[in-house]
CSV table of C-alpha atoms in Angstrom, one decimal:
chain,number,residue,atom,x,y,z
A,1,MET,CA,-20.4,3.8,-13.5
A,2,ALA,CA,-17.3,5.7,-12.4
A,3,GLY,CA,-19.5,8.6,-11.3
A,4,ASN,CA,-21.0,6.4,-8.6
A,5,LEU,CA,-17.7,5.7,-6.9
A,6,THR,CA,-17.8,8.6,-4.5
A,7,THR,CA,-21.3,7.8,-3.3
A,8,GLY,CA,-20.7,4.0,-2.7
A,9,GLY,CA,-23.4,3.1,-5.3
A,10,GLY,CA,-26.2,4.5,-3.3
A,11,LYS,CA,-26.5,1.6,-0.8
A,12,ASP,CA,-28.0,2.0,2.6
A,13,LEU,CA,-25.8,3.0,5.5
A,14,PRO,CA,-25.0,0.4,8.1
A,15,GLY,CA,-26.8,2.6,10.7
A,16,ASP,CA,-30.1,2.2,9.0
A,17,MET,CA,-32.3,-0.2,11.0
A,18,ASN,CA,-34.1,-1.3,7.9
A,19,ARG,CA,-31.0,-2.0,5.9
A,20,LYS,CA,-31.5,-4.5,3.1
A,21,SER,CA,-29.8,-7.8,3.1
A,22,ALA,CA,-26.1,-7.7,2.1
A,23,ASN,CA,-25.5,-8.1,-1.6
A,24,THR,CA,-23.3,-11.2,-1.8
A,25,ASP,CA,-22.7,-10.4,-5.5
A,26,SER,CA,-20.1,-7.9,-4.3
A,27,LEU,CA,-18.9,-9.6,-1.1
A,28,VAL,CA,-15.5,-8.7,0.3
A,29,VAL,CA,-14.2,-11.5,2.6
A,30,CYS,CA,-11.3,-10.5,4.9
A,31,PHE,CA,-9.0,-13.1,6.5
A,32,GLY,CA,-6.7,-12.7,9.4
A,33,GLU,CA,-6.3,-11.4,12.9
A,34,PHE,CA,-8.8,-9.7,15.2
A,35,LEU,CA,-7.7,-8.3,18.6
A,36,ILE,CA,-8.2,-5.7,21.3
A,37,ASP,CA,-6.2,-2.5,21.0
A,38,PHE,CA,-5.5,-0.7,24.2
A,39,VAL,CA,-4.8,3.0,23.4
A,40,PRO,CA,-3.6,5.6,25.9
A,41,THR,CA,-6.3,8.2,26.7
A,42,VAL,CA,-3.7,10.9,26.1
A,43,GLY,CA,-1.2,11.3,23.2
A,44,GLY,CA,2.5,11.6,23.2
A,45,VAL,CA,3.3,9.3,26.2
A,46,SER,CA,5.0,6.0,26.7
A,47,LEU,CA,3.1,3.0,27.9
A,48,ALA,CA,4.5,3.5,31.4
A,49,GLU,CA,3.5,7.1,31.4
A,50,ALA,CA,-0.1,6.5,30.2
A,51,PRO,CA,-2.6,7.4,32.9
A,52,ALA,CA,-5.3,5.1,31.5
A,53,PHE,CA,-6.1,3.1,28.3
A,54,GLN,CA,-9.2,3.0,26.2
A,55,LYS,CA,-9.9,-0.5,24.7
A,56,ALA,CA,-10.9,-0.7,21.1
A,57,PRO,CA,-11.4,-3.6,18.6
A,58,GLY,CA,-8.5,-3.8,16.1
A,59,GLY,CA,-6.7,-6.0,13.6
A,60,ALA,CA,-6.2,-4.9,10.0
A,61,PRO,CA,-8.4,-7.5,8.2
A,62,ALA,CA,-11.3,-7.0,10.6
A,63,ASN,CA,-10.9,-3.2,10.3
A,64,VAL,CA,-11.2,-3.5,6.5
A,65,ALA,CA,-14.3,-5.7,6.8
A,66,VAL,CA,-16.1,-3.2,9.1
A,67,CYS,CA,-15.0,-0.3,6.9
A,68,VAL,CA,-16.5,-1.9,3.8
A,69,SER,CA,-19.8,-2.5,5.6
A,70,ARG,CA,-19.9,1.0,7.2
A,71,LEU,CA,-19.6,2.4,3.7
A,72,GLY,CA,-22.6,0.4,2.6
A,73,GLY,CA,-20.9,-2.6,1.1
A,74,SER,CA,-21.1,-6.3,1.9
A,75,SER,CA,-18.3,-7.9,3.9
A,76,ALA,CA,-17.4,-11.0,5.9
A,77,PHE,CA,-14.5,-11.9,8.3
A,78,ILE,CA,-12.7,-15.2,8.7
A,79,GLY,CA,-10.4,-15.6,11.7
A,80,LYS,CA,-10.1,-17.0,15.2
A,81,VAL,CA,-10.4,-15.4,18.6
A,82,GLY,CA,-10.4,-16.8,22.1
A,83,ASP,CA,-13.5,-18.4,23.7
A,84,ASP,CA,-13.4,-15.5,26.2
A,85,GLU,CA,-15.2,-12.3,26.9
A,86,PHE,CA,-13.0,-10.3,24.5
A,87,GLY,CA,-13.4,-12.8,21.7
A,88,HIS,CA,-17.2,-12.8,22.0
A,89,MET,CA,-17.2,-9.0,22.2
A,90,LEU,CA,-15.3,-8.9,19.0
A,91,ALA,CA,-17.8,-11.2,17.3
A,92,ASN,CA,-20.6,-9.1,18.4
A,93,ILE,CA,-18.9,-5.9,17.2
A,94,LEU,CA,-18.8,-7.5,13.7
A,95,LYS,CA,-22.5,-8.4,13.9
A,96,GLU,CA,-23.4,-4.9,15.1
A,97,ASN,CA,-21.6,-3.5,12.1
A,98,TYR,CA,-23.4,-5.8,9.6
A,99,VAL,CA,-20.3,-7.9,8.9
A,100,ASP,CA,-20.9,-11.6,8.4
A,101,ASN,CA,-19.1,-13.3,11.3
A,102,THR,CA,-20.0,-16.9,10.5
A,103,GLY,CA,-16.4,-17.6,9.5
A,104,MET,CA,-15.2,-16.8,13.0
A,105,ARG,CA,-13.9,-19.6,15.2
A,106,PHE,CA,-13.4,-19.6,19.0
A,107,ASP,CA,-10.3,-21.2,20.6
A,108,GLN,CA,-10.6,-22.7,24.1
A,109,SER,CA,-6.9,-23.1,24.7
A,110,ALA,CA,-5.6,-19.6,23.7
A,111,ARG,CA,-6.8,-16.1,24.5
A,112,THR,CA,-7.8,-13.3,22.2
A,113,ALA,CA,-4.8,-11.2,21.2
A,114,LEU,CA,-4.1,-7.9,22.9
A,115,ALA,CA,-2.0,-5.0,21.6
A,116,PHE,CA,-1.0,-1.9,23.6
A,117,VAL,CA,-0.6,1.0,21.1
A,118,THR,CA,1.3,4.1,22.1
A,119,LEU,CA,0.6,7.3,20.3
A,120,ARG,CA,3.5,9.7,19.8
A,121,ALA,CA,3.1,13.4,19.7
A,122,ASP,CA,2.8,13.3,15.9
A,123,GLY,CA,0.0,10.7,16.1
A,124,GLU,CA,2.2,7.8,14.9
A,125,ARG,CA,2.1,4.5,16.7
A,126,GLU,CA,4.3,2.1,18.6
A,127,PHE,CA,3.1,-1.5,19.4
A,128,LEU,CA,3.4,-3.9,22.3
A,129,PHE,CA,1.8,-7.2,21.5
A,130,PHE,CA,0.5,-10.0,23.7
A,131,ARG,CA,0.4,-13.1,21.5
A,132,HIS,CA,2.2,-16.0,23.2
A,133,PRO,CA,0.4,-17.6,21.4
A,134,SER,CA,-3.0,-15.9,20.8
A,135,ALA,CA,-6.1,-17.6,19.4
A,136,ASP,CA,-5.7,-16.1,15.9
A,137,MET,CA,-2.5,-18.1,15.4
A,138,HIS,CA,-4.4,-21.4,16.1
A,139,LEU,CA,-6.8,-21.3,13.1
A,140,HIS,CA,-6.6,-24.6,11.2
A,141,GLU,CA,-7.3,-25.2,7.5
A,142,SER,CA,-10.0,-27.6,8.5
A,143,GLU,CA,-11.8,-24.7,10.2
A,144,LEU,CA,-12.1,-22.6,7.1
A,145,ASP,CA,-15.6,-21.7,5.9
A,146,ILE,CA,-15.1,-22.8,2.3
A,147,ASN,CA,-18.6,-21.8,1.2
A,148,LEU,CA,-18.1,-18.3,2.5
A,149,ILE,CA,-14.7,-18.0,0.7
A,150,ASN,CA,-16.3,-19.2,-2.6
A,151,LYS,CA,-18.8,-16.4,-2.4
A,152,ALA,CA,-16.1,-13.7,-2.2
A,153,LYS,CA,-15.9,-11.2,-5.1
A,154,ILE,CA,-12.7,-9.9,-3.3
A,155,PHE,CA,-10.6,-11.9,-0.8
A,156,HIS,CA,-8.5,-9.6,1.3
A,157,TYR,CA,-5.6,-10.6,3.7
A,158,GLY,CA,-2.4,-9.5,5.3
A,159,SER,CA,0.9,-11.1,6.3
A,160,ILE,CA,0.6,-11.6,10.1
A,161,SER,CA,-1.1,-15.0,9.7
A,162,LEU,CA,1.9,-16.2,7.8
A,163,ILE,CA,4.2,-16.0,10.9
A,164,GLU,CA,3.2,-19.2,12.6
A,165,GLU,CA,1.5,-22.5,11.9
A,166,PRO,CA,-1.2,-23.6,11.7
A,167,CYS,CA,-2.7,-20.3,10.6
A,168,LYS,CA,-0.1,-20.0,7.8
A,169,SER,CA,-1.3,-23.1,6.1
A,170,ALA,CA,-4.9,-22.0,6.7
A,171,GLN,CA,-4.2,-18.7,4.9
A,172,LEU,CA,-2.5,-20.3,2.0
A,173,ALA,CA,-5.4,-22.7,1.6
A,174,ALA,CA,-7.9,-19.9,1.8
A,175,MET,CA,-6.1,-17.9,-0.8
A,176,ASN,CA,-6.0,-21.0,-3.1
A,177,ILE,CA,-9.8,-21.6,-2.7
A,178,ALA,CA,-10.5,-17.9,-3.4
A,179,LYS,CA,-8.3,-17.8,-6.5
A,180,LYS,CA,-9.9,-21.0,-7.9
A,181,SER,CA,-13.4,-19.5,-7.4
A,182,GLY,CA,-12.5,-16.4,-9.4
A,183,SER,CA,-12.0,-13.9,-6.5
A,184,ILE,CA,-9.8,-10.9,-6.8
A,185,LEU,CA,-7.0,-11.4,-4.3
A,186,SER,CA,-6.2,-8.2,-2.3
A,187,TYR,CA,-3.0,-8.0,-0.2
A,188,ASP,CA,-1.9,-5.5,2.4
A,189,PRO,CA,1.3,-6.7,4.0
A,190,ASN,CA,0.8,-4.5,7.1
A,191,LEU,CA,4.3,-5.0,8.3
A,192,ARG,CA,4.5,-5.5,12.1
A,193,LEU,CA,8.2,-6.3,12.5
A,194,PRO,CA,8.1,-7.1,16.3
A,195,LEU,CA,5.9,-10.1,15.6
A,196,TRP,CA,8.4,-11.7,13.2
A,197,PRO,CA,11.4,-13.8,14.4
A,198,SER,CA,13.7,-11.5,12.4
A,199,ALA,CA,13.7,-8.8,9.7
A,200,GLU,CA,14.8,-11.3,7.1
A,201,ALA,CA,12.0,-13.7,8.1
A,202,ALA,CA,9.5,-10.9,7.7
A,203,ARG,CA,10.8,-9.9,4.3
A,204,GLU,CA,10.9,-13.5,3.1
A,205,GLY,CA,7.4,-14.3,4.5
A,206,ILE,CA,5.8,-11.2,3.1
A,207,MET,CA,7.3,-11.7,-0.4
A,208,SER,CA,6.5,-15.5,-0.4
A,209,ILE,CA,2.9,-14.8,-1.5
A,210,TRP,CA,3.6,-11.5,-3.4
A,211,GLU,CA,3.0,-12.8,-6.9
A,212,GLN,CA,-0.4,-14.4,-6.1
A,213,ALA,CA,-2.1,-11.0,-5.5
A,214,ASP,CA,-4.1,-9.1,-8.0
A,215,LEU,CA,-4.1,-5.9,-5.9
A,216,ILE,CA,-1.4,-4.9,-3.4
A,217,LYS,CA,-1.3,-1.9,-1.1
A,218,VAL,CA,2.1,-0.9,0.5
A,219,SER,CA,3.3,2.1,2.5
A,220,GLU,CA,6.5,4.0,1.7
A,221,ASP,CA,8.2,2.5,4.8
A,222,GLU,CA,7.3,-1.0,3.6
A,223,ILE,CA,8.8,-0.4,0.2
A,224,THR,CA,12.1,0.7,1.8
A,225,PHE,CA,12.0,-2.5,4.0
A,226,LEU,CA,11.0,-4.9,1.3
A,227,THR,CA,13.5,-3.6,-1.2
A,228,GLU,CA,16.3,-3.4,1.4
A,229,GLY,CA,16.8,0.3,1.3
A,230,GLY,CA,15.2,1.2,-2.1
A,231,ASP,CA,13.8,4.7,-2.6
A,232,PRO,CA,10.0,4.5,-2.2
A,233,CYS,CA,9.6,7.6,-4.3
A,234,ASP,CA,11.5,6.1,-7.3
A,235,ASP,CA,9.1,4.6,-9.9
A,236,ASN,CA,11.8,2.3,-11.1
A,237,VAL,CA,12.2,0.8,-7.7
A,238,VAL,CA,8.5,0.2,-7.4
A,239,MET,CA,8.0,-1.2,-10.9
A,240,ASN,CA,11.2,-3.3,-11.1
A,241,LYS,CA,11.2,-4.7,-7.6
A,242,LEU,CA,7.6,-4.9,-6.6
A,243,PHE,CA,5.3,-5.0,-9.6
A,244,HIS,CA,4.8,-8.5,-10.9
A,245,PRO,CA,3.3,-9.8,-14.2
A,246,ASN,CA,0.0,-10.9,-12.7
A,247,LEU,CA,-0.6,-7.7,-10.7
A,248,LYS,CA,-3.5,-5.6,-11.8
A,249,LEU,CA,-2.9,-2.7,-9.4
A,250,LEU,CA,-0.2,-1.6,-7.0
A,251,ILE,CA,-1.0,1.2,-4.5
A,252,VAL,CA,1.7,3.1,-2.6
A,253,THR,CA,0.2,5.1,0.3
A,254,GLU,CA,1.9,8.3,1.4
A,255,GLY,CA,0.1,9.1,4.6
A,256,SER,CA,-1.6,12.5,4.6
A,257,ALA,CA,0.0,13.3,1.2
A,258,GLY,CA,-2.2,10.8,-0.6
A,259,CYS,CA,-1.2,7.8,-2.7
A,260,ARG,CA,0.3,6.6,-6.0
A,261,TYR,CA,-1.1,4.0,-8.3
A,262,TYR,CA,0.6,1.7,-10.8
A,263,THR,CA,-1.0,-0.6,-13.4
A,264,LYS,CA,0.4,-2.1,-16.6
A,265,ALA,CA,-1.2,0.7,-18.6
A,266,PHE,CA,-1.0,3.8,-16.5
A,267,LYS,CA,0.3,5.3,-13.2
A,268,GLY,CA,-0.3,8.5,-11.3
A,269,ARG,CA,-0.8,10.2,-7.9
A,270,VAL,CA,-3.9,11.3,-6.0
A,271,PRO,CA,-3.5,13.9,-3.3
A,272,GLY,CA,-4.8,13.4,0.2
A,273,ILE,CA,-7.1,15.5,2.4
A,274,LYS,CA,-5.4,17.4,5.2
A,275,VAL,CA,-6.8,16.8,8.7
A,276,LYS,CA,-5.6,17.1,12.2
A,277,ALA,CA,-4.4,13.7,13.2
A,278,VAL,CA,-5.5,12.4,16.7
A,279,ASP,CA,-4.6,8.7,16.1
A,280,THR,CA,-3.3,7.1,12.9
A,281,THR,CA,-4.5,3.6,14.0
A,282,GLY,CA,-6.6,2.1,11.2
A,283,ALA,CA,-5.9,4.8,8.6
A,284,GLY,CA,-4.4,2.4,6.1
A,285,ASP,CA,-7.2,-0.1,6.8
A,286,ALA,CA,-9.8,2.6,6.1
A,287,PHE,CA,-8.0,3.4,2.9
A,288,VAL,CA,-8.1,-0.2,1.8
A,289,GLY,CA,-11.8,-0.6,2.9
A,290,GLY,CA,-12.7,2.5,0.9
A,291,LEU,CA,-10.9,1.2,-2.2
A,292,LEU,CA,-12.3,-2.3,-2.0
A,293,SER,CA,-15.9,-1.0,-1.5
A,294,SER,CA,-15.5,0.8,-4.8
A,295,LEU,CA,-13.8,-2.1,-6.5
A,296,ALA,CA,-16.5,-4.6,-5.4
A,297,SER,CA,-19.2,-2.6,-7.1
A,298,TYR,CA,-17.1,-1.8,-10.2
A,299,LEU,CA,-14.6,-4.6,-11.1
A,300,ASN,CA,-13.4,-2.7,-14.2
A,301,LEU,CA,-11.7,-0.2,-12.0
A,302,PHE,CA,-8.3,-1.6,-13.0
A,303,GLN,CA,-8.8,-0.5,-16.6
A,304,ASP,CA,-10.6,2.8,-16.0
A,305,GLU,CA,-8.1,5.5,-14.8
A,306,LYS,CA,-10.7,8.2,-14.3
A,307,GLY,CA,-12.8,5.8,-12.2
A,308,LEU,CA,-9.7,4.6,-10.3
A,309,ARG,CA,-8.7,8.2,-9.4
A,310,GLU,CA,-12.2,8.8,-8.1
A,311,ALA,CA,-12.0,5.6,-6.0
A,312,LEU,CA,-8.6,6.5,-4.6
A,313,ALA,CA,-9.8,10.0,-3.7
A,314,PHE,CA,-12.6,8.3,-1.9
A,315,ALA,CA,-10.2,5.9,-0.2
A,316,ASN,CA,-7.9,8.8,0.8
A,317,ALA,CA,-10.8,10.6,2.5
A,318,CYS,CA,-11.7,7.3,4.4
A,319,GLY,CA,-8.2,7.2,5.8
A,320,ALA,CA,-8.1,10.9,6.6
A,321,LEU,CA,-11.4,10.9,8.5
A,322,THR,CA,-10.3,7.8,10.5
A,323,VAL,CA,-7.2,9.6,12.0
A,324,THR,CA,-9.5,12.3,13.5
A,325,GLY,CA,-10.8,9.8,16.2
A,326,ARG,CA,-9.2,7.3,18.6
A,327,GLY,CA,-9.1,3.6,17.9
A,328,ALA,CA,-9.5,1.9,14.5
A,329,ILE,CA,-13.1,0.6,14.2
A,330,PRO,CA,-14.7,3.3,16.3
A,331,ALA,CA,-13.2,6.0,14.1
A,332,LEU,CA,-14.1,4.4,10.7
A,333,PRO,CA,-16.3,6.8,8.7
A,334,THR,CA,-19.7,6.3,7.2
A,335,LYS,CA,-20.3,6.8,3.5
A,336,GLN,CA,-22.1,10.1,4.0
A,337,ALA,CA,-19.2,11.5,6.1
A,338,VAL,CA,-16.7,10.6,3.3
A,339,VAL,CA,-19.0,12.2,0.7
A,340,ASP,CA,-19.3,15.3,2.8
A,341,ALA,CA,-15.6,15.5,3.3
A,342,LEU,CA,-14.9,15.2,-0.5
A,343,THR,CA,-17.5,17.8,-1.3
A,344,LYS,CA,-15.9,20.2,1.1
A,345,TYR,CA,-12.4,19.4,-0.2
A,346,ASN,CA,-13.4,19.8,-3.8
A,347,ALA,CA,-15.1,23.1,-3.1
A,348,SER,CA,-12.0,24.6,-1.4
């Protein structure tokens, strides 16, 4: 089984017009925000200096859902957008990418969220959000598609929906439904400090649901923040402060350098693939999507270190290819592109 991880199990690519119906036995349901990113057409400038902006769909959970589908997997998205042109555009983008969007809701009183994303010379990002409030924050527990959540093999979410009610209660309820139905809970905190009232509120909010997750992915910067200055490279910091008894897998991403993995039985590191970064938007989401697409088709990944390392190499390649294009969803790779990149990397 492990040998199939780098080829996504041989499923049809999303671009195939005759693609078979999605396999709900391996459904990945992603919960959270979906918005419009406005990215400068040139890099290394401030928002004020940008000559023009290119609009692109964004939002970490939606990015992950599209990534899973583009890799040949089965995915769905649950969240709320405005009943406006941008909101309906986003719903159509999911449909075009073979993501089940029946869990989406449309708000008539709030607009779809917008984010202006500046790209520094090194490809890293700075954010300016327009959410005062935005539609994603208005999702109510009563609007959840419970049947869709119950079908999830993996239920993936972040922390941004925890910032405000009513979407906080909706997320907690969705997590509880997914857990009771036997789903694997996947958590990427995806820290966006400007959206929280304070750093302490962000830390407390992110950690409030920490121990419910089966799988957690964090960046080195997030480790330093969550542990209040702990060394993200120190295994003792990671294991003592962030690993919890119910956790099956903790992943620490290291950007272009790759990632580290921690389970109760083993730990290690998988190097990344070097590419020229154009825009790092969505790289972490592509990594998560790559990993979840492997996990959905092989749930014993947590116990199989060889298979896990192959899955993480695949996920690293997903992230690497995504930074070579602008915007998150437009730059997400196909399965074949990832396989080709891994083949080239392994041959070098």
